[in-house]
Short mmCIF file of C-alpha atoms and ligand atoms in Angstrom, two decimals:
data_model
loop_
_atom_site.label_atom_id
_atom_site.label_comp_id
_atom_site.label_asym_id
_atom_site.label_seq_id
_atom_site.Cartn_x
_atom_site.Cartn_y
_atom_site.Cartn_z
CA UNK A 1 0.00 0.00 0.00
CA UNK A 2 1.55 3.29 -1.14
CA UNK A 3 0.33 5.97 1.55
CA UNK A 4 -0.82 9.40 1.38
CA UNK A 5 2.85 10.45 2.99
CA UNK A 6 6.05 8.39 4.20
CA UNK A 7 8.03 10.47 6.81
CA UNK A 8 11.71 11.96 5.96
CA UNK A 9 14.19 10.51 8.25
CA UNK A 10 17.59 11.10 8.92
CA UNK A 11 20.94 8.15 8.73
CA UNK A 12 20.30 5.59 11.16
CA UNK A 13 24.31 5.50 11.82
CA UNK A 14 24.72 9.52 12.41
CA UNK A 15 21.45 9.26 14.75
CA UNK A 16 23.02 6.50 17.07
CA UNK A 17 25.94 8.50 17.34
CA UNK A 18 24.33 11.66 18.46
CA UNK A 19 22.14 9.24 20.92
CA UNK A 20 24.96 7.72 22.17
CA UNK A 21 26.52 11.26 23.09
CA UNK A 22 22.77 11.89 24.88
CA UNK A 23 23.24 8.36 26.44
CA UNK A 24 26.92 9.14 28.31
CA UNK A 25 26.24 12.93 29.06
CA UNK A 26 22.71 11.24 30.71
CA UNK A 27 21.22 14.43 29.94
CA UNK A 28 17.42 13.61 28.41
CA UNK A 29 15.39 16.00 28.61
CA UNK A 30 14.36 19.63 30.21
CA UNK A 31 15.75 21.89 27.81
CA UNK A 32 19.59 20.43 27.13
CA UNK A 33 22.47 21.18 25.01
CA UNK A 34 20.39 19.73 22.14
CA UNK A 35 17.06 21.13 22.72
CA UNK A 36 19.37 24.38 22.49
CA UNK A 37 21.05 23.40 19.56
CA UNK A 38 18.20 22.69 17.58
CA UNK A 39 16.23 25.56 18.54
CA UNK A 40 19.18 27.60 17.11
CA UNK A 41 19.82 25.60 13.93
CA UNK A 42 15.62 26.03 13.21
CA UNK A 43 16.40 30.18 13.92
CA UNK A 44 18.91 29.93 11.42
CA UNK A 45 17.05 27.89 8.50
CA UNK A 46 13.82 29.25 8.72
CA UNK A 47 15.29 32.64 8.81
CA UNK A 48 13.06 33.76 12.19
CA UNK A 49 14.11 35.54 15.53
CA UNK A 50 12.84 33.31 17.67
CA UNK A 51 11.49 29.61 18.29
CA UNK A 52 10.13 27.54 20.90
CA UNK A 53 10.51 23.90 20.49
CA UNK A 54 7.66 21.56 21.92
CA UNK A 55 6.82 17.82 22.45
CA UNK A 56 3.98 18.11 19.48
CA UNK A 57 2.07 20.33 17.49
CA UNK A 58 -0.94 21.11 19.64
CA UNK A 59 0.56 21.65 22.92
CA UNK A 60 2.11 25.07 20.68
CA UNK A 61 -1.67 26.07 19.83
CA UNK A 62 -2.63 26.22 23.95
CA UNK A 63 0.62 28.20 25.18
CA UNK A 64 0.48 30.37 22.36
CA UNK A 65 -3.78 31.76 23.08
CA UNK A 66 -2.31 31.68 26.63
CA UNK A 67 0.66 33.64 26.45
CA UNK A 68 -1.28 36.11 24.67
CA UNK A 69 -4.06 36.03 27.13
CA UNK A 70 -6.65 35.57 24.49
CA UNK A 71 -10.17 35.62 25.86
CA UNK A 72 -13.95 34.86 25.03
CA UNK A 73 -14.75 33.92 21.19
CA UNK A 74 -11.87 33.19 18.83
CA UNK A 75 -12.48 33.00 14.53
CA UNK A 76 -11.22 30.38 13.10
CA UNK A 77 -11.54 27.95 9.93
CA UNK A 78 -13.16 24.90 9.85
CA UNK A 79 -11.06 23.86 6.84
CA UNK A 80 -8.14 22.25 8.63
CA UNK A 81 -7.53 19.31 11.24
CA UNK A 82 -9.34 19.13 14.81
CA UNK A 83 -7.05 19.96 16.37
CA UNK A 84 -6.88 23.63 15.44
CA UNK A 85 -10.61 24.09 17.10
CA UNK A 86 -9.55 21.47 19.74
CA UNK A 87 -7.12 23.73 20.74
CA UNK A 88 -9.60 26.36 21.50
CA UNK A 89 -11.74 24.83 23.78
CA UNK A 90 -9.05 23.32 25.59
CA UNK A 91 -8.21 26.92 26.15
CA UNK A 92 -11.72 27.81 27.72
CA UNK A 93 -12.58 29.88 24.57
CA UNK A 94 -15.45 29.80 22.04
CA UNK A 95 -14.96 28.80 18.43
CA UNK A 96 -16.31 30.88 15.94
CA UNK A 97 -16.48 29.78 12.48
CA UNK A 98 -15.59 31.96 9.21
CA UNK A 99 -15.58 30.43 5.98
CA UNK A 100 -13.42 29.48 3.81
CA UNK A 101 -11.61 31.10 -0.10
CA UNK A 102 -13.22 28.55 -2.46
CA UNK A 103 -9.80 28.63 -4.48
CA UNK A 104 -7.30 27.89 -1.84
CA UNK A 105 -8.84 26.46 1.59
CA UNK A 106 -7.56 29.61 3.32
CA UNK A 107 -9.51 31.66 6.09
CA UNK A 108 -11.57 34.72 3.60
CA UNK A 109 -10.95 38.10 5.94
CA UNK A 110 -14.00 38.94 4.44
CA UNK A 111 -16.41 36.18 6.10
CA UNK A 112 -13.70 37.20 9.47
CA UNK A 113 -14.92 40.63 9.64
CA UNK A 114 -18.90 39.49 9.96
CA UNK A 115 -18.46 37.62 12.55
CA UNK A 116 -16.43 39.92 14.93
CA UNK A 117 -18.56 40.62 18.15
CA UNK A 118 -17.78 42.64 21.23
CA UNK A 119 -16.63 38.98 22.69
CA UNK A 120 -14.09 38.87 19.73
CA UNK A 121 -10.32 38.68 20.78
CA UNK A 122 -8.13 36.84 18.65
CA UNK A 123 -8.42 35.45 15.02
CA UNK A 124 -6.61 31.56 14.09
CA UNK A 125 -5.97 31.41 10.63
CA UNK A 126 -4.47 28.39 9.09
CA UNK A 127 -1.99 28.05 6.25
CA UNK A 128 -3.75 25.08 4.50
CA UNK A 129 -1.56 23.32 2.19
CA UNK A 130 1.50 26.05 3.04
CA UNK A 131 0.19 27.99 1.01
CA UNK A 132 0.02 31.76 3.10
CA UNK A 133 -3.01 32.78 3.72
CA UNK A 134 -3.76 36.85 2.92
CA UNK A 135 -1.84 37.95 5.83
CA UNK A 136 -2.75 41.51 5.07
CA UNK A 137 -6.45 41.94 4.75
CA UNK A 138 -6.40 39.73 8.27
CA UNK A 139 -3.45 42.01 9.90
CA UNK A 140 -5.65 44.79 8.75
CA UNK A 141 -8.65 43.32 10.24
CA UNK A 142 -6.87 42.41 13.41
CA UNK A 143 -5.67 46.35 14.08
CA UNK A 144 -8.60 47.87 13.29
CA UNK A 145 -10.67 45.46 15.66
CA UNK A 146 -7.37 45.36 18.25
CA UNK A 147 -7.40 41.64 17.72
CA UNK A 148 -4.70 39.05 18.01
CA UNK A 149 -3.88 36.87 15.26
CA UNK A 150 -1.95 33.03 16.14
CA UNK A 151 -0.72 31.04 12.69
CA UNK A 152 -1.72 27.67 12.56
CA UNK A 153 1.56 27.05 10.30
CA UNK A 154 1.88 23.11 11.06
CA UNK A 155 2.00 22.87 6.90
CA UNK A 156 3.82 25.78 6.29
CA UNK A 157 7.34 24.91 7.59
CA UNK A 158 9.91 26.95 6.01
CA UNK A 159 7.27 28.60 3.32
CA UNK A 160 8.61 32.04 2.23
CA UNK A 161 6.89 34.76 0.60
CA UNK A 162 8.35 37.08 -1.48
CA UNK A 163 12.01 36.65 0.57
CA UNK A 164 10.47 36.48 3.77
CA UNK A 165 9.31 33.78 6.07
CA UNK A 166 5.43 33.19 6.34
CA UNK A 167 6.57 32.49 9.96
CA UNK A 168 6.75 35.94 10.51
CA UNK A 169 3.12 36.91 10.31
CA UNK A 170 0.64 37.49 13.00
CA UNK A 171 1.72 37.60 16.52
CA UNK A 172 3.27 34.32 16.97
CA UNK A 173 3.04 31.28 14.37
CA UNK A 174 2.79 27.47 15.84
CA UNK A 175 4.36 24.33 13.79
CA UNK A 176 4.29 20.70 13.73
CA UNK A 177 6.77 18.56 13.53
CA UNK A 178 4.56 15.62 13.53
CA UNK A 179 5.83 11.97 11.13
CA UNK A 180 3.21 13.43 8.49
CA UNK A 181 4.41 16.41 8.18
CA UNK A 182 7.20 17.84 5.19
CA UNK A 183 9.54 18.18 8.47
CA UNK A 184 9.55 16.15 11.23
CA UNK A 185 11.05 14.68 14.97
CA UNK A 186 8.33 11.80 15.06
CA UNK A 187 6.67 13.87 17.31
CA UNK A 188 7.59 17.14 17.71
CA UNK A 189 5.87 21.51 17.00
CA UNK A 190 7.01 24.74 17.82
CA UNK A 191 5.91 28.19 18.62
CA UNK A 192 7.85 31.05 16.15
CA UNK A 193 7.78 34.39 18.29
CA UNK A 194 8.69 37.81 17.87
CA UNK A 195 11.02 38.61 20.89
CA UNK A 196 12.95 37.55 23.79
CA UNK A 197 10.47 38.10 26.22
CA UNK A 198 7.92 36.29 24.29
CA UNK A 199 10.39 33.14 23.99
CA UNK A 200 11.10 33.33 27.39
CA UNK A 201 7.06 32.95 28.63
CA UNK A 202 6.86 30.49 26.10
CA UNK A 203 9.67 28.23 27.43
CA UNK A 204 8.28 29.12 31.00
CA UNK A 205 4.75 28.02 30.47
CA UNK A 206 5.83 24.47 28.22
CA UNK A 207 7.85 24.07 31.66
CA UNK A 208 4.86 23.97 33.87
CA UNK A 209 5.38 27.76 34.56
CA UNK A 210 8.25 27.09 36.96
CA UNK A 211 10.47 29.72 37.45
CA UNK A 212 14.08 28.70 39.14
CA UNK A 213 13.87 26.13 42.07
CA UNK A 214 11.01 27.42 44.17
CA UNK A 215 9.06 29.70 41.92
CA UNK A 216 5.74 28.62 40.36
CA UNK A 217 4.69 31.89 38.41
CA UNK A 218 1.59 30.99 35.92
CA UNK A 219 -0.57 28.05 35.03
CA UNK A 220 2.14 26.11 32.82
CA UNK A 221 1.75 22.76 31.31
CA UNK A 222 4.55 19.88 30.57
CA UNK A 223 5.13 20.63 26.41
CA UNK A 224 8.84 20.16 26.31
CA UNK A 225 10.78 18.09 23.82
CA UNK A 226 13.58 15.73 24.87
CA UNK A 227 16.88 15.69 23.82
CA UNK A 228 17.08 12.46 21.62
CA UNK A 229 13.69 14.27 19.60
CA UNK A 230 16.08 16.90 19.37
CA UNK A 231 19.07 15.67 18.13
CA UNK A 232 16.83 13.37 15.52
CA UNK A 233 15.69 16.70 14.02
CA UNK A 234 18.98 18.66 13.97
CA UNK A 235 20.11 15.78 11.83
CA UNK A 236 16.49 15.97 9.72
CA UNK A 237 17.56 19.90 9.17
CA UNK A 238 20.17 18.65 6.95
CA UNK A 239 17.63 16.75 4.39
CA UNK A 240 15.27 19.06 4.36
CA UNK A 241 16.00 20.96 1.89
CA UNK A 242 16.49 17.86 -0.75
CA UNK A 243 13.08 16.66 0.23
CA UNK A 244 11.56 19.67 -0.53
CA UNK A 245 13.04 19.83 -4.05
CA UNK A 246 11.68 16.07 -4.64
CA UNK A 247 8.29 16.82 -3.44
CA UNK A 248 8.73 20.00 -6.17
CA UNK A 249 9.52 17.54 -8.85
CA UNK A 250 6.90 14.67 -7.70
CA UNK A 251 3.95 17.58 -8.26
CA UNK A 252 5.49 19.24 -11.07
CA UNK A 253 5.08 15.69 -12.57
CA UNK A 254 1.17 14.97 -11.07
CA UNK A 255 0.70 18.91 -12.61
CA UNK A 256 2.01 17.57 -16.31
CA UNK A 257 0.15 14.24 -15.79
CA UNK A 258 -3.21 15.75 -14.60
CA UNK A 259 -3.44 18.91 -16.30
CA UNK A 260 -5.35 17.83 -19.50
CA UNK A 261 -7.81 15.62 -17.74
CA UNK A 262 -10.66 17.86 -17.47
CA UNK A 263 -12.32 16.38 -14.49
CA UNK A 264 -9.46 17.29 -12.40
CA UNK A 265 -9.04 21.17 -11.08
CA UNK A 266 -5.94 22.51 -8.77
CA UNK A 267 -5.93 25.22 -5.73
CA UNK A 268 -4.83 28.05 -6.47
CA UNK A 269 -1.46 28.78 -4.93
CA UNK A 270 0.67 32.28 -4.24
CA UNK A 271 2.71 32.76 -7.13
CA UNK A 272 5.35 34.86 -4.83
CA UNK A 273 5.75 32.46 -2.79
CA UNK A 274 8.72 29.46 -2.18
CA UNK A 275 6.12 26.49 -1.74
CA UNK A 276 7.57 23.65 0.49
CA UNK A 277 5.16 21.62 -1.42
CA UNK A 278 3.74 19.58 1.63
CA UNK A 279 0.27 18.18 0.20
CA UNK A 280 -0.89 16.99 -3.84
CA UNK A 281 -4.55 18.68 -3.72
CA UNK A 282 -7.32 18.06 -6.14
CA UNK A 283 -10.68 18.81 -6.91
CA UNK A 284 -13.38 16.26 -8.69
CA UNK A 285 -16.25 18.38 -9.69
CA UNK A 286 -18.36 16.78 -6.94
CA UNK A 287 -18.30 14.21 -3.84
CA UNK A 288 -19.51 11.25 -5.43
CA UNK A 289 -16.76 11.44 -8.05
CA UNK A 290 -14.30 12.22 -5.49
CA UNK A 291 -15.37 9.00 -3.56
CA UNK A 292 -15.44 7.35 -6.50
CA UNK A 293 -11.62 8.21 -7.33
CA UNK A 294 -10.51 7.70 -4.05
CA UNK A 295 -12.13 4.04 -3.90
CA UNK A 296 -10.38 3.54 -7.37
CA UNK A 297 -7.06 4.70 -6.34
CA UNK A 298 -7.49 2.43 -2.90
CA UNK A 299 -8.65 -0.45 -4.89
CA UNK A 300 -4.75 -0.32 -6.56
CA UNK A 301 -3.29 0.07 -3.51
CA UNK A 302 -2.46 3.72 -3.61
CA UNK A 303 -4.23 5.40 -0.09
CA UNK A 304 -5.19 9.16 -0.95
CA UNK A 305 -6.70 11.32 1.45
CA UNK A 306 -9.37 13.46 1.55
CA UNK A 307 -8.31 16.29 3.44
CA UNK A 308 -10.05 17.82 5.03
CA UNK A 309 -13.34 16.32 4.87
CA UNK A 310 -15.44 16.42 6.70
CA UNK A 311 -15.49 19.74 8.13
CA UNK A 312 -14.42 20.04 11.80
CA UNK A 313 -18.23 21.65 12.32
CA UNK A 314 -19.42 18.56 10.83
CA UNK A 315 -18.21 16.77 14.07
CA UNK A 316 -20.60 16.65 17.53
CA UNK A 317 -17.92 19.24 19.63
CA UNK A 318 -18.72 21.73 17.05
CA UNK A 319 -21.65 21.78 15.07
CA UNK A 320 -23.51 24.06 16.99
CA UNK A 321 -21.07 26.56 17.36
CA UNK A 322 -21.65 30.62 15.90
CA UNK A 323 -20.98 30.09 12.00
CA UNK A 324 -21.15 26.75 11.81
CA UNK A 325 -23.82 26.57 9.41
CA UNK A 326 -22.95 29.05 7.09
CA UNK A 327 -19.49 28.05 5.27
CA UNK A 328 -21.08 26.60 1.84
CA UNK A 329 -17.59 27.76 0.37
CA UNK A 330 -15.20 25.59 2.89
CA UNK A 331 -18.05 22.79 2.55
CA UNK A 332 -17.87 23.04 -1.75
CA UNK A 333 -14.24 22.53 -1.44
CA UNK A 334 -14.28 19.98 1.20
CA UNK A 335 -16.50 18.07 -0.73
CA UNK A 336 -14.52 17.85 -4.15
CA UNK A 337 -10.98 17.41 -2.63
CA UNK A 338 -8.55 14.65 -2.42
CA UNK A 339 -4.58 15.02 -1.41
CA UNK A 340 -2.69 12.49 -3.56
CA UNK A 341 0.57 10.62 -2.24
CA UNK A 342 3.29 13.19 -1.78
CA UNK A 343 6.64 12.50 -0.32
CA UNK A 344 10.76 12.61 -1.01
CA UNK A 345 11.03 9.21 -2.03
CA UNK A 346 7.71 8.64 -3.73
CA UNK A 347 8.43 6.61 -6.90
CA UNK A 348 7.76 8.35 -10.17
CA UNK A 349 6.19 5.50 -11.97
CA UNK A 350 3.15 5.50 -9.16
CA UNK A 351 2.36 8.84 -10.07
CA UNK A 352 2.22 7.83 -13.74
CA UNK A 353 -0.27 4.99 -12.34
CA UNK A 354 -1.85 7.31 -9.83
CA UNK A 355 -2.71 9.58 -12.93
CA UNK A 356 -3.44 7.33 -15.66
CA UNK A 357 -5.91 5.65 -13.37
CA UNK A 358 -7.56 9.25 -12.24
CA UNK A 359 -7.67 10.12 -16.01
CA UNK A 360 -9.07 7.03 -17.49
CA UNK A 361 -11.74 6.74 -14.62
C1 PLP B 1 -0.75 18.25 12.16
C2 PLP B 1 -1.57 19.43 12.46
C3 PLP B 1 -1.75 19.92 13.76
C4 PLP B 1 -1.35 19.15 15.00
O1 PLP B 1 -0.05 18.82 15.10
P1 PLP B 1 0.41 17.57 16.00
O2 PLP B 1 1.90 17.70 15.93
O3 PLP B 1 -0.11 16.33 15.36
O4 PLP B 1 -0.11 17.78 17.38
C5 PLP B 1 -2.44 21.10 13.94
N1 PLP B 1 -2.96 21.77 12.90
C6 PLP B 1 -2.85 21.34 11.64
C7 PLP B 1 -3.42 22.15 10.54
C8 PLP B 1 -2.17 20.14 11.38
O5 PLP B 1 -2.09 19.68 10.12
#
């Protein structure tokens, strides 16, 4: 069975040498030399001030509303995985659903900006795909209504736009690091921050807000990562970048391959912008042809997804929510797509099956 994704994963040999240096120096975890290390090295490659390293990619979404402070009703998508809404009622807060741009998945600012009531404190956008969402119609939405605005960016890792890192947007950007994602530590996220003193309430509240020996300052939680998770992506930094360019090739192919089969259509994707090329989206002109497909492709042995579908309001925790029932645009899109096996090492000739077996159906 070829799989939607296959995770990227650095030389077994140059991994049990790094654990065996974690193994003498009995250091494992709480913030070592390679929790530093790696926290540097991500600085440097994805070209941003400051990061946060964390034990997953949802612990990130929970410190980040709380380090902020955010309050009351939060707008969100419900084009992207649970755990982006999960993340707010973990939090306390209230969910509030915008819909979605037909062409891309992304957040529309202009279905934001209706639903903004006096509750209204922070807006969680998500980067579906990696492809940015329009950071400036939201940061102009934000000021204008003094609200926050937290990046779901677990797709996005190492996306640029126009020279500069999509990390940068919004007040602070969370990643994952999970297996399934274009970089990974098995397990593993991050929160991308501004300043110092935003790193250092980060670190303090993924540290159960313990400050020094005696100190207990704030409502913290455990969300560190450990030092062999560490040194596993430090060595994952260094094929990161080839993975990238054979994802770029493997959909430049499935672009060739698809393009003159008419039943097929493609998001739309930021021309300025260095894609890390983290999913294969696309859209059947309905659901029952997009079932169809994917029981085809399944049938061969080739497991597509059908991201996301359903909708996260579609699920019990949320369907009753403010918005829920009005997003026929995230719903139209959720209903036609399908994310087609996309990874490093992906063999070429089961995208020419993948395709000739979409195009023929
Ligand atoms: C993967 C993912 C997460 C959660 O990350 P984990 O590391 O699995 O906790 C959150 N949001 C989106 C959009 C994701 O794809």
């Amino acid at each position: 069975m070829i799989t939607v994704t296959s995770p990227l994963l650095p030389d077994f040999e140059e991994f049990t040498a790094l654990a065996r240096e974690i193994w003498s120096s009995r250091r494992l975890t709480n913030q070592g030399e390679f929790h530093k290390r790696f926290e540097e090295a991500l600085c440097r490659y994805l070209d941003v001030p400051y990061i946060s390293i964390f034990t997953n990619g949802t612990i990130p979404l929970l410190a980040s509303l709380k380090a902020l402070e955010i309050t009351g009703e939060v707008i969100t998508t419900p084009y992207s995985f649970v755990a982006t809404s999960h993340a707010l009622k973990w939090c306390g807060l209230t969910p509030v659903f915008a819909d979605a741009d037909p062409r891309t998945g992304n957040l529309d600012p202009q279905s934001v900006e209706r639903l903004i009531s006096d509750k209204t404190t922070a807006i969680l956008p998500v980067h579906v795909y990696g492809n940015p969402c329009d950071t400036e119609a939201i940061k102009r939405i934000a000021e204008h209504h003094g609200l926050k605005v937290i990046y779901d960016a677990a797709h996005a890792f190492g996306v640029r736009r126009s020279g500069r890192s999509i990390l940068s947007e919004g007040d602070l950007s969370t990643l994952s690091f999970h297996a399934t994602k274009v970089f990974n530590t098995l397990e593993g996220g991050a929160v991308v921050c501004p300043t110092a003193a935003m790193k250092h309430k980060l670190d303090n509240l993924k540290n159960f807000g313990i400050r020094g020996e005696l100190c207990v300052e704030e409502v913290g939680i455990n969300g560190k990562m450990d030092e062999l998770r560490a040194a596993f992506g430090l060595l994952n930094l260094r094929c990161v970048d080839a993975a990238i360019a054979a994802r770029k090739e493997r959909s430049e192919l499935y672009r060739r391959l698809l393009g003159n089969a008419s039943r097929v259509a493609f998001t739309e994707r930021d021309t300025a912008t260095e894609h890390n090329y983290s999913h294969f989206p696309v859209l059947f002109s309905d659901r029952e042809e997009r079932d169809r497909v994917y029981g085809l492709l399944l049938d061969h042995g080739y497991h597509a997804r059908r991201y996301f579908y359903p909708l996260i309001t579609d699920s019990a925790p949320y369907d009753t929510c403010r918005g829920a029932d009005a997003t026929p645009n995230a719903r139209h899109i959720s209903d036609r797509v399908l994310c087609l096996p996309l990874y490093h090492d992906l063999q070429l000739k089961d995208i020419e099956k993948i395709c000739t077996l979409i195009n023929n159906c």
